[in-house]
PDB file of C-alpha atoms in Angstrom:
ATOM      1  CA  ASP A   1     -37.593  21.205 -18.158  1.00 95.00           C
ATOM      2  CA  ILE A   2     -37.766  23.973 -15.496  1.00 97.00           C
ATOM      3  CA  VAL A   3     -34.584  23.764 -13.381  1.00 98.00           C
ATOM      4  CA  MET A   4     -34.800  24.328  -9.851  1.00 98.00           C
ATOM      5  CA  THR A   5     -31.501  25.355  -8.020  1.00 98.00           C
ATOM      6  CA  GLN A   6     -31.601  25.548  -4.192  1.00 98.00           C
ATOM      7  CA  SER A   7     -29.127  27.302  -2.058  1.00 96.00           C
ATOM      8  CA  PRO A   8     -27.012  26.504  -0.198  1.00 97.00           C
ATOM      9  CA  ASP A   9     -26.442  22.850  -0.222  1.00 98.00           C
ATOM     10  CA  SER A  10     -25.840  22.614   3.434  1.00 98.00           C
ATOM     11  CA  LEU A  11     -26.168  24.686   6.445  1.00 97.00           C
ATOM     12  CA  ALA A  12     -25.980  24.102   9.965  1.00 98.00           C
ATOM     13  CA  VAL A  13     -27.816  26.127  12.650  1.00 97.00           C
ATOM     14  CA  SER A  14     -27.934  26.288  16.420  1.00 98.00           C
ATOM     15  CA  LEU A  15     -31.204  25.092  18.169  1.00 98.00           C
ATOM     16  CA  GLY A  16     -33.913  27.640  18.297  1.00 98.00           C
ATOM     17  CA  GLU A  17     -32.376  29.741  15.591  1.00 98.00           C
ATOM     18  CA  ARG A  18     -33.750  30.286  12.181  1.00 98.00           C
ATOM     19  CA  ALA A  19     -32.935  28.201   9.210  1.00 98.00           C
ATOM     20  CA  THR A  20     -33.471  29.859   5.623  1.00 98.00           C
ATOM     21  CA  ILE A  21     -33.449  27.841   2.272  1.00 98.00           C
ATOM     22  CA  ASN A  22     -33.668  29.427  -1.091  1.00 98.00           C
ATOM     23  CA  CYS A  23     -35.049  27.940  -4.223  1.00 98.00           C
ATOM     24  CA  LYS A  24     -34.798  29.571  -7.675  1.00 98.00           C
ATOM     25  CA  SER A  25     -36.473  28.159 -10.545  1.00 98.00           C
ATOM     26  CA  SER A  26     -35.284  28.664 -14.227  1.00 98.00           C
ATOM     27  CA  GLN A  27     -38.831  29.897 -15.492  1.00 97.00           C
ATOM     28  CA  ASN A  28     -41.683  31.540 -13.746  1.00 97.00           C
ATOM     29  CA  VAL A  29     -43.857  29.427 -11.930  1.00 97.00           C
ATOM     30  CA  LEU A  30     -46.669  32.139 -11.382  1.00 97.00           C
ATOM     31  CA  TYR A  31     -49.773  31.186 -13.096  1.00 94.00           C
ATOM     32  CA  SER A  32     -50.983  34.689 -14.006  1.00 93.00           C
ATOM     33  CA  SER A  33     -54.722  33.775 -14.273  1.00 93.00           C
ATOM     34  CA  ASN A  34     -55.079  32.896 -10.842  1.00 93.00           C
ATOM     35  CA  ASN A  35     -51.857  34.430  -9.189  1.00 94.00           C
ATOM     36  CA  LYS A  36     -50.743  31.150  -7.612  1.00 96.00           C
ATOM     37  CA  ASN A  37     -47.081  29.945  -7.362  1.00 97.00           C
ATOM     38  CA  TYR A  38     -47.121  26.304  -8.224  1.00 97.00           C
ATOM     39  CA  LEU A  39     -44.269  25.684  -5.863  1.00 98.00           C
ATOM     40  CA  ALA A  40     -43.920  22.826  -3.340  1.00 98.00           C
ATOM     41  CA  TRP A  41     -41.200  21.976  -0.445  1.00 98.00           C
ATOM     42  CA  TYR A  42     -40.603  18.646   0.899  1.00 98.00           C
ATOM     43  CA  GLN A  43     -38.697  17.179   4.222  1.00 98.00           C
ATOM     44  CA  GLN A  44     -36.597  14.193   4.009  1.00 97.00           C
ATOM     45  CA  LYS A  45     -35.513  12.810   7.121  1.00 97.00           C
ATOM     46  CA  PRO A  46     -32.630  10.316   7.117  1.00 93.00           C
ATOM     47  CA  GLY A  47     -33.989   6.754   5.887  1.00 92.00           C
ATOM     48  CA  GLN A  48     -37.399   8.056   5.396  1.00 95.00           C
ATOM     49  CA  PRO A  49     -39.515   9.082   1.927  1.00 97.00           C
ATOM     50  CA  PRO A  50     -40.055  13.030   1.281  1.00 97.00           C
ATOM     51  CA  LYS A  51     -42.965  14.388   3.212  1.00 98.00           C
ATOM     52  CA  LEU A  52     -45.066  17.479   1.725  1.00 98.00           C
ATOM     53  CA  LEU A  53     -44.599  20.346   3.840  1.00 98.00           C
ATOM     54  CA  ILE A  54     -45.868  23.551   1.771  1.00 98.00           C
ATOM     55  CA  TYR A  55     -47.696  23.911  -1.454  1.00 97.00           C
ATOM     56  CA  TRP A  56     -48.815  27.300  -3.221  1.00 97.00           C
ATOM     57  CA  ALA A  57     -45.015  28.368  -2.077  1.00 97.00           C
ATOM     58  CA  SER A  58     -46.620  29.380   1.401  1.00 97.00           C
ATOM     59  CA  ILE A  59     -49.594  26.947   2.497  1.00 97.00           C
ATOM     60  CA  ARG A  60     -48.526  24.674   5.026  1.00 97.00           C
ATOM     61  CA  GLU A  61     -49.791  21.096   4.523  1.00 97.00           C
ATOM     62  CA  THR A  62     -52.038  20.069   7.305  1.00 96.00           C
ATOM     63  CA  GLY A  63     -50.033  19.046  10.515  1.00 96.00           C
ATOM     64  CA  VAL A  64     -46.851  20.844   9.608  1.00 98.00           C
ATOM     65  CA  PRO A  65     -45.815  22.930  12.510  1.00 97.00           C
ATOM     66  CA  ASP A  66     -46.211  26.592  12.300  1.00 97.00           C
ATOM     67  CA  ARG A  67     -42.490  27.194  12.630  1.00 98.00           C
ATOM     68  CA  PHE A  68     -42.085  26.142   8.912  1.00 98.00           C
ATOM     69  CA  SER A  69     -43.177  28.953   6.370  1.00 98.00           C
ATOM     70  CA  GLY A  70     -42.716  29.587   2.545  1.00 98.00           C
ATOM     71  CA  SER A  71     -42.484  32.889   0.620  1.00 98.00           C
ATOM     72  CA  GLY A  72     -41.599  34.200  -2.676  1.00 98.00           C
ATOM     73  CA  SER A  73     -43.057  34.585  -5.985  1.00 98.00           C
ATOM     74  CA  GLY A  74     -42.241  33.918  -9.516  1.00 97.00           C
ATOM     75  CA  THR A  75     -38.762  32.653  -9.790  1.00 98.00           C
ATOM     76  CA  ASP A  76     -37.587  33.106  -6.252  1.00 98.00           C
ATOM     77  CA  PHE A  77     -38.361  31.311  -3.276  1.00 98.00           C
ATOM     78  CA  THR A  78     -37.788  30.704   0.425  1.00 98.00           C
ATOM     79  CA  LEU A  79     -38.153  28.107   3.142  1.00 98.00           C
ATOM     80  CA  THR A  80     -37.600  29.184   6.667  1.00 98.00           C
ATOM     81  CA  ILE A  81     -37.528  27.326   9.946  1.00 98.00           C
ATOM     82  CA  SER A  82     -38.376  30.153  12.487  1.00 98.00           C
ATOM     83  CA  SER A  83     -36.652  28.091  15.512  1.00 97.00           C
ATOM     84  CA  LEU A  84     -34.556  24.801  14.670  1.00 98.00           C
ATOM     85  CA  GLN A  85     -35.594  21.671  16.612  1.00 98.00           C
ATOM     86  CA  ALA A  86     -33.855  18.444  16.738  1.00 97.00           C
ATOM     87  CA  GLU A  87     -36.342  16.846  14.568  1.00 97.00           C
ATOM     88  CA  ASP A  88     -36.065  19.219  11.913  1.00 98.00           C
ATOM     89  CA  VAL A  89     -32.523  17.510  10.779  1.00 98.00           C
ATOM     90  CA  ALA A  90     -33.196  16.517   7.002  1.00 98.00           C
ATOM     91  CA  ILE A  91     -32.622  17.332   3.812  1.00 98.00           C
ATOM     92  CA  TYR A  92     -35.534  19.868   2.119  1.00 98.00           C
ATOM     93  CA  TYR A  93     -36.667  20.086  -1.625  1.00 98.00           C
ATOM     94  CA  CYS A  94     -38.285  22.443  -3.384  1.00 98.00           C
ATOM     95  CA  GLN A  95     -40.292  21.147  -6.629  1.00 98.00           C
ATOM     96  CA  GLN A  96     -42.456  22.866  -9.181  1.00 98.00           C
ATOM     97  CA  TYR A  97     -45.628  21.602 -10.412  1.00 97.00           C
ATOM     98  CA  TYR A  98     -45.997  24.510 -13.088  1.00 97.00           C
ATOM     99  CA  THR A  99     -45.368  22.383 -15.978  1.00 95.00           C
ATOM    100  CA  THR A 100     -44.659  18.515 -16.617  1.00 94.00           C
ATOM    101  CA  PRO A 101     -42.310  17.092 -15.796  1.00 96.00           C
ATOM    102  CA  PRO A 102     -42.449  18.321 -12.399  1.00 97.00           C
ATOM    103  CA  THR A 103     -38.823  18.926 -11.202  1.00 98.00           C
ATOM    104  CA  PHE A 104     -37.010  19.071  -7.883  1.00 98.00           C
ATOM    105  CA  GLY A 105     -34.289  20.855  -6.383  1.00 98.00           C
ATOM    106  CA  GLN A 106     -30.892  19.122  -5.555  1.00 97.00           C
ATOM    107  CA  GLY A 107     -31.919  19.304  -1.892  1.00 97.00           C
ATOM    108  CA  THR A 108     -30.600  21.548   1.277  1.00 98.00           C
ATOM    109  CA  LYS A 109     -29.330  19.475   4.261  1.00 98.00           C
ATOM    110  CA  VAL A 110     -30.188  21.219   7.575  1.00 98.00           C
ATOM    111  CA  GLU A 111     -27.866  20.185  10.496  1.00 98.00           C
ATOM    112  CA  ILE A 112     -27.702  21.183  14.186  1.00 97.00           C
ATOM    113  CA  LYS A 113     -24.444  23.337  14.879  1.00 96.00           C
TER     114      LYS A 113
ATOM    115  CA  GLN B   1     -54.968   7.063   5.838  1.00 91.00           C
ATOM    116  CA  VAL B   2     -53.633   5.504   2.525  1.00 95.00           C
ATOM    117  CA  GLN B   3     -50.200   3.599   2.610  1.00 97.00           C
ATOM    118  CA  LEU B   4     -48.297   2.817  -0.391  1.00 98.00           C
ATOM    119  CA  GLN B   5     -45.863  -0.258  -0.368  1.00 98.00           C
ATOM    120  CA  GLU B   6     -43.053  -0.745  -3.212  1.00 98.00           C
ATOM    121  CA  SER B   7     -42.196  -4.400  -3.812  1.00 98.00           C
ATOM    122  CA  GLY B   8     -40.083  -6.071  -6.282  1.00 97.00           C
ATOM    123  CA  PRO B   9     -36.317  -7.365  -7.019  1.00 97.00           C
ATOM    124  CA  GLY B  10     -33.562  -5.531  -5.405  1.00 97.00           C
ATOM    125  CA  LEU B  11     -30.982  -6.596  -7.966  1.00 98.00           C
ATOM    126  CA  VAL B  12     -31.262  -6.114 -11.817  1.00 98.00           C
ATOM    127  CA  LYS B  13     -28.574  -7.092 -14.417  1.00 98.00           C
ATOM    128  CA  PRO B  14     -27.815  -4.503 -17.025  1.00 98.00           C
ATOM    129  CA  SER B  15     -29.608  -4.484 -20.189  1.00 97.00           C
ATOM    130  CA  GLU B  16     -32.494  -6.013 -18.455  1.00 98.00           C
ATOM    131  CA  THR B  17     -35.816  -4.722 -17.197  1.00 98.00           C
ATOM    132  CA  LEU B  18     -36.797  -3.574 -13.766  1.00 98.00           C
ATOM    133  CA  SER B  19     -40.194  -4.394 -12.472  1.00 98.00           C
ATOM    134  CA  LEU B  20     -41.485  -2.896  -9.353  1.00 98.00           C
ATOM    135  CA  THR B  21     -45.432  -3.013  -8.060  1.00 98.00           C
ATOM    136  CA  CYS B  22     -46.794  -0.490  -5.817  1.00 98.00           C
ATOM    137  CA  THR B  23     -49.605  -1.772  -3.597  1.00 98.00           C
ATOM    138  CA  VAL B  24     -52.197   1.071  -2.379  1.00 98.00           C
ATOM    139  CA  SER B  25     -54.055   0.395   1.043  1.00 97.00           C
ATOM    140  CA  GLY B  26     -56.442   2.609   3.089  1.00 96.00           C
ATOM    141  CA  GLY B  27     -58.072   3.609   0.057  1.00 94.00           C
ATOM    142  CA  SER B  28     -59.324   2.690  -3.417  1.00 95.00           C
ATOM    143  CA  ILE B  29     -56.803   3.385  -6.629  1.00 96.00           C
ATOM    144  CA  SER B  30     -59.924   3.640  -8.438  1.00 94.00           C
ATOM    145  CA  THR B  31     -60.940   7.367  -7.720  1.00 91.00           C
ATOM    146  CA  THR B  32     -60.871  10.833  -9.542  1.00 89.00           C
ATOM    147  CA  THR B  33     -59.152  12.265  -6.949  1.00 90.00           C
ATOM    148  CA  TYR B  34     -55.537  11.156  -7.645  1.00 95.00           C
ATOM    149  CA  TYR B  35     -52.847  10.014  -9.707  1.00 96.00           C
ATOM    150  CA  TRP B  36     -50.250   7.346  -8.913  1.00 98.00           C
ATOM    151  CA  SER B  37     -46.596   8.077  -9.586  1.00 98.00           C
ATOM    152  CA  TRP B  38     -43.280   6.883  -9.590  1.00 98.00           C
ATOM    153  CA  ILE B  39     -40.190   8.870  -8.372  1.00 98.00           C
ATOM    154  CA  ARG B  40     -36.798   7.787  -8.012  1.00 98.00           C
ATOM    155  CA  GLN B  41     -33.515   8.798  -5.881  1.00 96.00           C
ATOM    156  CA  PRO B  42     -29.864   7.764  -6.929  1.00 95.00           C
ATOM    157  CA  PRO B  43     -27.716   7.161  -3.720  1.00 93.00           C
ATOM    158  CA  GLY B  44     -26.869  10.604  -2.200  1.00 90.00           C
ATOM    159  CA  LYS B  45     -28.676  12.390  -4.880  1.00 92.00           C
ATOM    160  CA  GLY B  46     -31.882  14.433  -5.695  1.00 93.00           C
ATOM    161  CA  LEU B  47     -35.446  13.252  -6.874  1.00 97.00           C
ATOM    162  CA  GLU B  48     -36.495  12.425 -10.229  1.00 98.00           C
ATOM    163  CA  TYR B  49     -39.776  12.033 -11.686  1.00 98.00           C
ATOM    164  CA  ILE B  50     -40.388   9.038 -13.511  1.00 98.00           C
ATOM    165  CA  GLY B  51     -44.148   9.205 -14.723  1.00 98.00           C
ATOM    166  CA  TYR B  52     -47.880   8.656 -13.111  1.00 97.00           C
ATOM    167  CA  ILE B  53     -50.890   6.710 -14.066  1.00 97.00           C
ATOM    168  CA  TYR B  54     -54.725   7.455 -13.404  1.00 96.00           C
ATOM    169  CA  TYR B  55     -56.771   4.709 -12.695  1.00 95.00           C
ATOM    170  CA  SER B  56     -58.597   4.558 -16.030  1.00 94.00           C
ATOM    171  CA  GLY B  57     -55.067   3.958 -17.402  1.00 95.00           C
ATOM    172  CA  SER B  58     -54.074   7.330 -18.954  1.00 96.00           C
ATOM    173  CA  THR B  59     -50.130   7.924 -18.246  1.00 97.00           C
ATOM    174  CA  ASN B  60     -47.621  10.953 -18.431  1.00 97.00           C
ATOM    175  CA  TYR B  61     -44.056  10.146 -18.493  1.00 98.00           C
ATOM    176  CA  ASN B  62     -40.866  12.250 -18.180  1.00 97.00           C
ATOM    177  CA  PRO B  63     -39.437  12.875 -21.754  1.00 97.00           C
ATOM    178  CA  SER B  64     -35.899  11.854 -20.241  1.00 97.00           C
ATOM    179  CA  LEU B  65     -37.133   8.293 -19.602  1.00 97.00           C
ATOM    180  CA  LYS B  66     -40.380   7.800 -21.957  1.00 97.00           C
ATOM    181  CA  SER B  67     -38.668   5.434 -24.377  1.00 97.00           C
ATOM    182  CA  ARG B  68     -37.847   3.262 -21.660  1.00 98.00           C
ATOM    183  CA  VAL B  69     -40.887   3.324 -19.247  1.00 98.00           C
ATOM    184  CA  THR B  70     -44.352   1.800 -18.890  1.00 98.00           C
ATOM    185  CA  ILE B  71     -46.444   2.368 -15.933  1.00 98.00           C
ATOM    186  CA  SER B  72     -49.689   0.232 -15.778  1.00 98.00           C
ATOM    187  CA  VAL B  73     -52.705   0.115 -13.021  1.00 97.00           C
ATOM    188  CA  ASP B  74     -54.243  -3.190 -11.703  1.00 97.00           C
ATOM    189  CA  THR B  75     -57.376  -1.570  -9.983  1.00 95.00           C
ATOM    190  CA  SER B  76     -58.701  -5.266  -9.034  1.00 96.00           C
ATOM    191  CA  LYS B  77     -55.480  -5.629  -6.806  1.00 97.00           C
ATOM    192  CA  ASN B  78     -55.438  -1.813  -5.906  1.00 97.00           C
ATOM    193  CA  GLN B  79     -51.955  -1.784  -7.525  1.00 97.00           C
ATOM    194  CA  PHE B  80     -50.143  -0.162  -9.893  1.00 98.00           C
ATOM    195  CA  SER B  81     -46.734  -0.994 -11.652  1.00 98.00           C
ATOM    196  CA  LEU B  82     -43.304   0.133 -12.859  1.00 98.00           C
ATOM    197  CA  LYS B  83     -41.215  -1.279 -15.747  1.00 98.00           C
ATOM    198  CA  LEU B  84     -38.195   0.429 -16.877  1.00 98.00           C
ATOM    199  CA  SER B  85     -36.433  -1.609 -19.827  1.00 98.00           C
ATOM    200  CA  SER B  86     -32.554  -1.777 -21.048  1.00 98.00           C
ATOM    201  CA  VAL B  87     -31.423  -0.782 -17.194  1.00 98.00           C
ATOM    202  CA  THR B  88     -27.767   0.568 -16.494  1.00 98.00           C
ATOM    203  CA  ALA B  89     -26.009   1.191 -13.245  1.00 97.00           C
ATOM    204  CA  ALA B  90     -27.234   4.608 -13.762  1.00 97.00           C
ATOM    205  CA  ASP B  91     -30.671   3.324 -13.245  1.00 98.00           C
ATOM    206  CA  THR B  92     -29.463   2.501  -9.697  1.00 98.00           C
ATOM    207  CA  ALA B  93     -31.796   4.046  -7.030  1.00 98.00           C
ATOM    208  CA  VAL B  94     -34.435   4.083  -4.443  1.00 98.00           C
ATOM    209  CA  TYR B  95     -37.726   4.022  -6.230  1.00 98.00           C
ATOM    210  CA  TYR B  96     -40.803   5.669  -4.665  1.00 98.00           C
ATOM    211  CA  CYS B  97     -44.227   5.106  -5.498  1.00 98.00           C
ATOM    212  CA  ALA B  98     -46.389   8.089  -4.654  1.00 98.00           C
ATOM    213  CA  ARG B  99     -49.876   9.722  -4.859  1.00 97.00           C
ATOM    214  CA  ARG B 100     -50.186  12.668  -6.834  1.00 96.00           C
ATOM    215  CA  GLY B 101     -53.312  14.544  -4.872  1.00 94.00           C
ATOM    216  CA  ARG B 102     -54.856  17.641  -5.701  1.00 92.00           C
ATOM    217  CA  ARG B 103     -54.286  21.202  -3.979  1.00 90.00           C
ATOM    218  CA  GLY B 104     -56.728  23.570  -5.882  1.00 87.00           C
ATOM    219  CA  SER B 105     -55.645  23.737  -9.601  1.00 86.00           C
ATOM    220  CA  GLY B 106     -52.250  22.139  -8.696  1.00 89.00           C
ATOM    221  CA  TRP B 107     -50.971  18.536  -8.242  1.00 93.00           C
ATOM    222  CA  VAL B 108     -48.557  17.858  -5.480  1.00 96.00           C
ATOM    223  CA  PHE B 109     -47.173  14.462  -3.987  1.00 97.00           C
ATOM    224  CA  ASP B 110     -48.932  13.973  -0.787  1.00 96.00           C
ATOM    225  CA  SER B 111     -48.446  10.364   0.359  1.00 97.00           C
ATOM    226  CA  TRP B 112     -44.898   8.369  -0.529  1.00 98.00           C
ATOM    227  CA  GLY B 113     -44.201   4.747   0.038  1.00 98.00           C
ATOM    228  CA  GLN B 114     -41.082   3.880   2.017  1.00 98.00           C
ATOM    229  CA  GLY B 115     -39.037   3.317  -1.248  1.00 98.00           C
ATOM    230  CA  THR B 116     -37.096   0.258  -2.463  1.00 98.00           C
ATOM    231  CA  LEU B 117     -33.278   0.224  -3.316  1.00 98.00           C
ATOM    232  CA  VAL B 118     -33.037  -1.215  -6.642  1.00 98.00           C
ATOM    233  CA  THR B 119     -29.179  -1.999  -7.630  1.00 98.00           C
ATOM    234  CA  VAL B 120     -28.274  -2.559 -11.491  1.00 98.00           C
ATOM    235  CA  SER B 121     -25.156  -4.704 -11.456  1.00 97.00           C
ATOM    236  CA  SER B 122     -24.066  -8.047 -13.043  1.00 96.00           C
TER     237      SER B 122
END
């Protein structure tokens, strides 16, 4: 299985400031034939199920605010919240869908400083 | 807008079989566009993929659970189900049903149920 490792485990950011979450995969998730990274990001607010934010490492799902952006390729990826809002308090998970079984990172908890 | 809703017992005894059903509303389960999945989350921990099923009945299971898992589909009721046998306390988790939707040549979990907590305890 591909192991997904996120850092940090938690971070506290002031409202309006940038939050950056890292995700590293144990194997390459870039498919060379189409140059796509099979990497998604999810947001899980307290008491709610996860919600798909980003796929192909950088494509926002419909309706996701543009303060959320994804970047990276191969084995190293980043989710950035450009200006943290109160409603962004959540746990964020990366997930690879390059191979089965799909696997998730352990999660990064984002809080307000 | 599709909605998924899990149902089933919240308490299961060790060594018994956990059984859950996911009812899909707002869309047909008999579509070529989606797969139907189960994912679990132990309390305070991360997400673990259990498996998925296509409306035709073809399945894919996580190898770590494959020997104990059965996922089935009932298209007449627009439902799919999970059975996990020989449960232990380690199977205590919130169980989510989720839709696996296509994004180009890849598949992501694009719609989720609210989840149901299943506790394994005598």
